[in-house]
Amino acid sequence: MKNPALPRNSFLELAQSTEICDSNKGVFFIDGIFGPIAEAKISILDWGFLRNDSCYDTVTTWHGKFFRLDDHINRFLTSASGLRLSCPYTADEVREILMAVVARSQIQDAYVQAILTRGRPPPGSRDPRLAQCQFHAYAVPYVWIATPEVQERGLNMIVSHIPRIPPESVNPNFKNFSWLDMERALMEAYDQGGETVVLVDFDGNITEGPGFNLFAVNSGSVITPDRGVLEGITRRTVIELCTEVGTHCQTSTVTKDMASSADEIFISSSAGGIMPVTILDGKPIANGRPGPLTEQLRKLYWQKRESGWHGTAVNYS
Ligand code: PLP
């Protein structure tokens, strides 16, 4: 149905703009079929949609190479078995499909998701065990939580009062789309003039934010929450990079005070790598500029990715 508020030819103009063309770039794999991302559709009756009963993983390519592909596939299959979702494909087959969506899209710097939904139990049944799980995948252009321009100045972050869904209810290590806590917190942050948000646990300690882990640096030592968070693959990478630059990264409780008095704060995600936070709850972190350790780790991360570290080349031919 046409949107009556939209003048007839403005849609045409919009459709010809690069913005729309770029957002249409990408390839899906659904029901065993590849196709252009603009035509991707799944059933409204899939419990992935009706119950949020699903798991997923996000892996990226940079200059045509996947980063830690097997780590992402292992985590995806661990999430699936943790949530009793049965993947119709083996690890090798998932790998092949992820390779294929990127190769077919011809995207060099890609944001790639593997998704497993519960599917649909027989009509009238409410028993998830009777459903046949569905595997989906897609590749689109790389997505940044903070663009390189925003990373130059650092993110403006709010600490939400909304607690992250507790791990006893939904284990964050089974990577899932239960994001309503994070979406609510993000809305709250936008209302307060922030650009992003980090959630607390029921004791008020820092957990994680929409799509990222958080790190605080104090007197040269790095700390990241050890509980109530997804053990991000980039988080693991940060811990390794810290060792490489001779800094210890501790996984432990991070209180709100530890965050607000930190010398530096940064976040980690497949969607953007290592990204500085320079304002927390409206106050600058230290001098309000990205900190030296954050910058060192951020540069090292991209240098190493560009040199093919933990990389798996995509065969585009
Ligand atoms: N925490 C949450 C809730 C996430 O959704 C993500 C990534 O999507 C992360 C942390 C970061 O994980 P990774 O570094 O594996 O991308």
Short mmCIF file of C-alpha atoms and ligand atoms in Angstrom, two decimals:
data_model
loop_
_atom_site.label_atom_id
_atom_site.label_comp_id
_atom_site.label_asym_id
_atom_site.label_seq_id
_atom_site.Cartn_x
_atom_site.Cartn_y
_atom_site.Cartn_z
CA MET A 1 0.00 0.00 0.00
CA LYS A 2 1.29 3.49 -0.87
CA ASN A 3 2.10 5.90 1.92
CA PRO A 4 -0.44 8.70 1.26
CA ALA A 5 1.79 11.25 3.00
CA LEU A 6 4.60 10.66 0.51
CA PRO A 7 4.32 12.64 -2.76
CA ARG A 8 4.27 10.22 -5.70
CA ASN A 9 7.60 11.02 -7.26
CA SER A 10 9.57 11.41 -4.03
CA PHE A 11 9.76 7.63 -3.66
CA LEU A 12 11.21 7.39 -7.15
CA GLU A 13 13.83 10.02 -6.35
CA LEU A 14 14.62 8.23 -3.13
CA ALA A 15 14.88 4.89 -4.90
CA GLN A 16 17.47 6.34 -7.26
CA SER A 17 19.60 7.80 -4.47
CA THR A 18 22.77 5.97 -3.44
CA GLU A 19 21.47 5.66 0.10
CA ILE A 20 18.73 3.29 -1.01
CA CYS A 21 21.07 1.48 -3.43
CA ASP A 22 23.62 0.92 -0.64
CA SER A 23 21.01 -0.23 1.80
CA ASN A 24 19.83 -2.70 -0.83
CA LYS A 25 23.31 -4.13 -1.24
CA GLY A 26 23.62 -7.60 0.18
CA VAL A 27 22.63 -11.23 -0.19
CA PHE A 28 20.44 -13.52 1.92
CA PHE A 29 20.21 -17.27 2.37
CA ILE A 30 16.73 -18.36 3.49
CA ASP A 31 15.03 -21.75 3.03
CA GLY A 32 18.07 -22.99 1.16
CA ILE A 33 17.91 -20.19 -1.41
CA PHE A 34 20.18 -17.20 -2.05
CA GLY A 35 18.71 -13.87 -3.13
CA PRO A 36 19.10 -10.08 -3.03
CA ILE A 37 18.75 -8.68 0.49
CA ALA A 38 15.84 -6.38 -0.47
CA GLU A 39 13.75 -9.49 -1.14
CA ALA A 40 14.59 -11.34 2.11
CA LYS A 41 11.47 -12.61 3.88
CA ILE A 42 10.69 -15.14 6.62
CA SER A 43 7.29 -16.41 7.78
CA ILE A 44 5.34 -14.30 10.27
CA LEU A 45 4.46 -17.60 12.00
CA ASP A 46 8.10 -18.49 12.74
CA TRP A 47 8.61 -18.44 16.51
CA GLY A 48 11.84 -16.59 15.94
CA PHE A 49 9.47 -13.69 15.27
CA LEU A 50 6.46 -14.57 17.46
CA ARG A 51 8.46 -15.66 20.55
CA ASN A 52 11.90 -14.21 19.90
CA ASP A 53 12.94 -17.86 20.06
CA SER A 54 16.21 -17.75 18.17
CA CYS A 55 19.96 -17.34 18.37
CA TYR A 56 22.43 -15.68 16.06
CA ASP A 57 26.00 -14.61 15.52
CA THR A 58 27.56 -11.65 13.77
CA VAL A 59 30.88 -12.00 12.00
CA THR A 60 32.54 -9.46 9.74
CA THR A 61 34.87 -9.35 6.79
CA TRP A 62 37.41 -6.60 6.23
CA HIS A 63 39.16 -6.23 2.88
CA GLY A 64 37.71 -9.55 1.83
CA LYS A 65 38.74 -11.57 4.89
CA PHE A 66 36.56 -12.96 7.68
CA PHE A 67 37.79 -12.30 11.20
CA ARG A 68 37.88 -15.31 13.56
CA LEU A 69 35.29 -17.11 11.46
CA ASP A 70 35.60 -20.46 13.25
CA ASP A 71 35.33 -18.78 16.67
CA HIS A 72 32.05 -17.19 15.55
CA ILE A 73 30.71 -20.45 14.11
CA ASN A 74 31.62 -22.33 17.32
CA ARG A 75 29.86 -19.69 19.41
CA PHE A 76 26.83 -19.84 17.11
CA LEU A 77 26.53 -23.61 17.52
CA THR A 78 27.07 -23.31 21.29
CA SER A 79 24.26 -20.72 21.46
CA ALA A 80 22.04 -23.07 19.43
CA SER A 81 22.57 -26.08 21.68
CA GLY A 82 22.31 -23.90 24.82
CA LEU A 83 18.87 -22.75 23.68
CA ARG A 84 17.89 -26.23 22.40
CA LEU A 85 17.67 -25.01 18.83
CA SER A 86 18.76 -27.67 16.40
CA CYS A 87 20.86 -26.39 13.50
CA PRO A 88 20.08 -28.17 10.21
CA TYR A 89 23.64 -27.58 9.01
CA THR A 90 27.06 -28.73 10.23
CA ALA A 91 29.78 -26.24 11.16
CA ASP A 92 31.40 -26.79 7.74
CA GLU A 93 28.11 -26.16 5.96
CA VAL A 94 27.46 -22.98 7.98
CA ARG A 95 30.95 -21.87 7.02
CA GLU A 96 30.26 -22.51 3.34
CA ILE A 97 26.97 -20.59 3.47
CA LEU A 98 28.57 -17.58 5.19
CA MET A 99 31.35 -17.62 2.59
CA ALA A 100 28.75 -17.81 -0.17
CA VAL A 101 26.59 -14.88 1.00
CA VAL A 102 29.66 -12.65 1.13
CA ALA A 103 31.08 -13.90 -2.18
CA ARG A 104 27.74 -13.46 -3.96
CA SER A 105 27.31 -9.96 -2.50
CA GLN A 106 30.80 -8.97 -3.72
CA ILE A 107 31.13 -6.91 -0.49
CA GLN A 108 34.71 -6.62 0.80
CA ASP A 109 33.87 -5.09 4.19
CA ALA A 110 30.79 -7.04 5.23
CA TYR A 111 28.53 -7.46 8.24
CA VAL A 112 27.35 -11.06 8.22
CA GLN A 113 24.78 -12.79 10.37
CA ALA A 114 23.93 -16.46 10.88
CA ILE A 115 20.50 -16.84 12.50
CA LEU A 116 18.66 -19.89 13.76
CA THR A 117 14.96 -19.52 14.48
CA ARG A 118 12.68 -22.04 16.18
CA GLY A 119 10.50 -22.35 13.09
CA ARG A 120 6.86 -23.26 13.44
CA PRO A 121 5.33 -26.06 15.52
CA PRO A 122 2.44 -27.94 13.85
CA PRO A 123 -0.75 -25.80 13.64
CA GLY A 124 -2.42 -25.57 17.06
CA SER A 125 0.62 -26.89 18.96
CA ARG A 126 2.53 -24.77 21.46
CA ASP A 127 5.34 -27.28 21.93
CA PRO A 128 8.65 -25.81 20.69
CA ARG A 129 10.17 -29.32 20.53
CA LEU A 130 7.88 -30.10 17.58
CA ALA A 131 9.11 -27.20 15.47
CA GLN A 132 11.68 -27.54 12.73
CA CYS A 133 14.37 -24.91 13.25
CA GLN A 134 15.20 -22.66 10.33
CA PHE A 135 18.66 -21.40 9.40
CA HIS A 136 19.06 -17.98 7.79
CA ALA A 137 22.09 -15.91 6.85
CA TYR A 138 22.87 -12.64 5.14
CA ALA A 139 25.70 -10.28 4.26
CA VAL A 140 25.35 -6.48 4.02
CA PRO A 141 27.92 -3.64 4.08
CA TYR A 142 29.91 -3.29 7.32
CA VAL A 143 27.99 -1.71 10.23
CA TRP A 144 29.64 0.61 12.78
CA ILE A 145 28.33 1.24 16.32
CA ALA A 146 30.45 4.40 16.07
CA THR A 147 31.72 5.49 12.67
CA PRO A 148 35.46 6.23 12.31
CA GLU A 149 34.58 9.97 12.49
CA VAL A 150 32.71 9.51 15.80
CA GLN A 151 35.59 7.36 17.06
CA GLU A 152 37.95 10.32 16.61
CA ARG A 153 36.09 12.23 19.34
CA GLY A 154 34.61 9.27 21.26
CA LEU A 155 31.08 8.26 22.18
CA ASN A 156 28.72 10.00 24.55
CA MET A 157 27.36 7.20 26.78
CA ILE A 158 24.64 7.02 29.42
CA VAL A 159 24.60 4.46 32.24
CA SER A 160 21.04 3.16 32.24
CA HIS A 161 19.02 2.45 35.36
CA ILE A 162 17.39 -0.40 33.49
CA PRO A 163 18.93 -3.73 34.52
CA ARG A 164 20.14 -6.10 31.81
CA ILE A 165 18.02 -9.27 31.63
CA PRO A 166 19.70 -11.41 34.32
CA PRO A 167 21.87 -14.33 33.14
CA GLU A 168 19.73 -16.69 35.24
CA SER A 169 16.79 -15.85 32.94
CA VAL A 170 18.53 -15.62 29.58
CA ASN A 171 22.20 -16.58 29.42
CA PRO A 172 23.88 -13.74 27.48
CA ASN A 173 26.51 -16.20 26.25
CA PHE A 174 23.87 -17.83 24.09
CA LYS A 175 23.84 -14.90 21.70
CA ASN A 176 20.22 -13.91 21.32
CA PHE A 177 17.87 -11.20 20.13
CA SER A 178 16.24 -10.52 23.56
CA TRP A 179 17.09 -6.85 23.23
CA LEU A 180 14.04 -5.13 24.73
CA ASP A 181 16.00 -4.14 27.84
CA MET A 182 18.71 -2.65 25.63
CA GLU A 183 16.26 -0.97 23.27
CA ARG A 184 14.44 0.66 26.21
CA ALA A 185 17.75 1.77 27.69
CA LEU A 186 18.87 3.17 24.33
CA MET A 187 15.66 5.22 24.03
CA GLU A 188 16.27 6.51 27.55
CA ALA A 189 19.85 7.45 26.58
CA TYR A 190 18.68 9.31 23.47
CA ASP A 191 16.16 11.22 25.62
CA GLN A 192 19.09 12.33 27.80
CA GLY A 193 21.21 13.44 24.84
CA GLY A 194 23.45 10.34 24.83
CA GLU A 195 24.50 8.37 21.75
CA THR A 196 24.68 4.97 23.36
CA VAL A 197 24.02 3.20 26.62
CA VAL A 198 25.42 0.62 29.01
CA LEU A 199 23.14 -1.38 31.28
CA VAL A 200 23.66 -2.41 34.88
CA ASP A 201 22.84 -5.67 36.68
CA PHE A 202 20.48 -5.99 39.67
CA ASP A 203 23.35 -4.96 41.99
CA GLY A 204 23.92 -1.80 39.96
CA ASN A 205 27.18 -3.01 38.41
CA ILE A 206 28.10 -2.39 34.78
CA THR A 207 27.25 -5.15 32.29
CA GLU A 208 27.14 -4.45 28.53
CA GLY A 209 25.35 -2.38 25.93
CA PRO A 210 23.48 -2.87 22.66
CA GLY A 211 26.02 -4.87 20.68
CA PHE A 212 29.16 -4.30 22.72
CA ASN A 213 31.29 -5.09 25.79
CA LEU A 214 32.75 -2.33 27.95
CA PHE A 215 36.29 -1.82 29.31
CA ALA A 216 37.53 0.68 31.90
CA VAL A 217 41.18 1.70 32.22
CA ASN A 218 42.51 2.91 35.55
CA SER A 219 46.18 3.67 36.29
CA GLY A 220 47.19 1.61 33.24
CA SER A 221 45.23 -1.53 34.13
CA VAL A 222 42.18 -2.68 32.21
CA ILE A 223 39.03 -4.25 33.57
CA THR A 224 35.90 -5.63 31.92
CA PRO A 225 32.79 -7.16 33.53
CA ASP A 226 32.98 -10.92 34.07
CA ARG A 227 29.28 -11.60 34.60
CA GLY A 228 25.97 -10.87 32.92
CA VAL A 229 27.64 -10.25 29.57
CA LEU A 230 28.23 -11.98 26.27
CA GLU A 231 31.86 -13.04 26.07
CA GLY A 232 32.39 -11.10 22.87
CA ILE A 233 34.88 -12.32 20.30
CA THR A 234 36.22 -8.74 20.12
CA ARG A 235 36.39 -8.74 23.96
CA ARG A 236 38.56 -11.88 23.70
CA THR A 237 40.63 -10.07 21.05
CA VAL A 238 41.06 -7.03 23.33
CA ILE A 239 42.30 -9.30 26.15
CA GLU A 240 44.88 -10.76 23.73
CA LEU A 241 45.92 -7.32 22.45
CA CYS A 242 46.35 -6.08 26.04
CA THR A 243 48.81 -8.93 26.66
CA GLU A 244 50.60 -8.01 23.44
CA VAL A 245 51.10 -4.39 24.57
CA GLY A 246 52.15 -5.51 28.06
CA THR A 247 48.95 -4.55 29.91
CA HIS A 248 46.93 -6.94 32.03
CA CYS A 249 43.20 -7.09 31.39
CA GLN A 250 41.21 -8.34 34.35
CA THR A 251 37.69 -9.77 34.10
CA SER A 252 35.84 -8.84 37.28
CA THR A 253 33.03 -6.72 38.73
CA VAL A 254 32.98 -3.20 37.31
CA THR A 255 31.06 -0.85 39.59
CA LYS A 256 29.45 2.34 38.35
CA ASP A 257 32.02 4.31 40.38
CA MET A 258 34.88 2.45 38.69
CA ALA A 259 33.44 3.51 35.33
CA SER A 260 32.81 7.13 36.26
CA SER A 261 36.29 7.57 37.78
CA ALA A 262 38.11 5.72 34.96
CA ASP A 263 40.99 7.29 33.04
CA GLU A 264 39.65 5.75 29.84
CA ILE A 265 36.59 3.83 28.71
CA PHE A 266 36.18 1.93 25.48
CA ILE A 267 33.78 -0.58 24.00
CA SER A 268 34.37 -3.62 21.79
CA SER A 269 32.21 -5.16 19.10
CA SER A 270 32.36 -6.90 15.76
CA ALA A 271 30.43 -3.84 14.58
CA GLY A 272 33.26 -1.31 14.84
CA GLY A 273 36.15 -2.98 16.70
CA ILE A 274 37.50 -0.96 19.63
CA MET A 275 35.71 2.37 20.13
CA PRO A 276 36.41 5.11 22.69
CA VAL A 277 33.80 6.53 25.07
CA THR A 278 34.67 10.07 26.13
CA ILE A 279 31.52 11.24 27.92
CA LEU A 280 29.74 9.23 30.61
CA ASP A 281 26.46 10.47 32.05
CA GLY A 282 27.14 13.96 30.68
CA LYS A 283 30.64 14.21 32.23
CA PRO A 284 33.93 13.96 30.32
CA ILE A 285 36.13 10.92 31.00
CA ALA A 286 39.51 12.40 32.08
CA ASN A 287 40.24 15.20 29.53
CA GLY A 288 37.28 14.21 27.33
CA ARG A 289 39.50 12.86 24.54
CA PRO A 290 40.04 9.19 23.52
CA GLY A 291 42.69 7.83 25.90
CA PRO A 292 46.22 6.68 24.88
CA LEU A 293 45.72 2.97 25.63
CA THR A 294 42.37 2.96 23.80
CA GLU A 295 44.04 4.57 20.79
CA GLN A 296 46.95 2.12 20.89
CA LEU A 297 44.60 -0.89 21.03
CA ARG A 298 42.29 0.56 18.39
CA LYS A 299 45.15 1.14 15.92
CA LEU A 300 46.67 -2.27 16.62
CA TYR A 301 43.30 -3.98 16.10
CA TRP A 302 42.85 -2.44 12.62
CA GLN A 303 46.51 -2.84 11.63
CA LYS A 304 46.33 -6.51 12.51
CA ARG A 305 42.99 -7.01 10.77
CA GLU A 306 44.32 -5.36 7.64
CA SER A 307 47.31 -7.70 7.71
CA GLY A 308 44.97 -10.70 7.79
CA TRP A 309 45.30 -11.63 11.48
CA HIS A 310 42.86 -14.48 12.36
CA GLY A 311 41.65 -14.00 8.78
CA THR A 312 39.95 -16.35 6.33
CA ALA A 313 39.90 -15.12 2.75
CA VAL A 314 36.62 -15.07 0.84
CA ASN A 315 36.81 -16.55 -2.64
CA TYR A 316 34.86 -14.00 -4.71
CA SER A 317 35.35 -15.71 -8.05
N1 PLP B 1 27.35 -7.90 23.90
C1 PLP B 1 26.22 -8.00 23.17
C2 PLP B 1 24.90 -7.97 23.86
C3 PLP B 1 26.27 -8.13 21.78
O1 PLP B 1 25.13 -8.24 21.08
C4 PLP B 1 27.52 -8.12 21.14
C5 PLP B 1 27.63 -8.23 19.69
O2 PLP B 1 26.66 -8.20 18.96
C6 PLP B 1 28.68 -7.98 21.93
C7 PLP B 1 28.55 -7.89 23.30
C8 PLP B 1 30.04 -7.97 21.30
O3 PLP B 1 30.36 -9.25 20.81
P1 PLP B 1 31.38 -9.46 19.61
O4 PLP B 1 32.64 -8.83 20.02
O5 PLP B 1 31.48 -10.95 19.50
O6 PLP B 1 30.79 -8.81 18.42
#
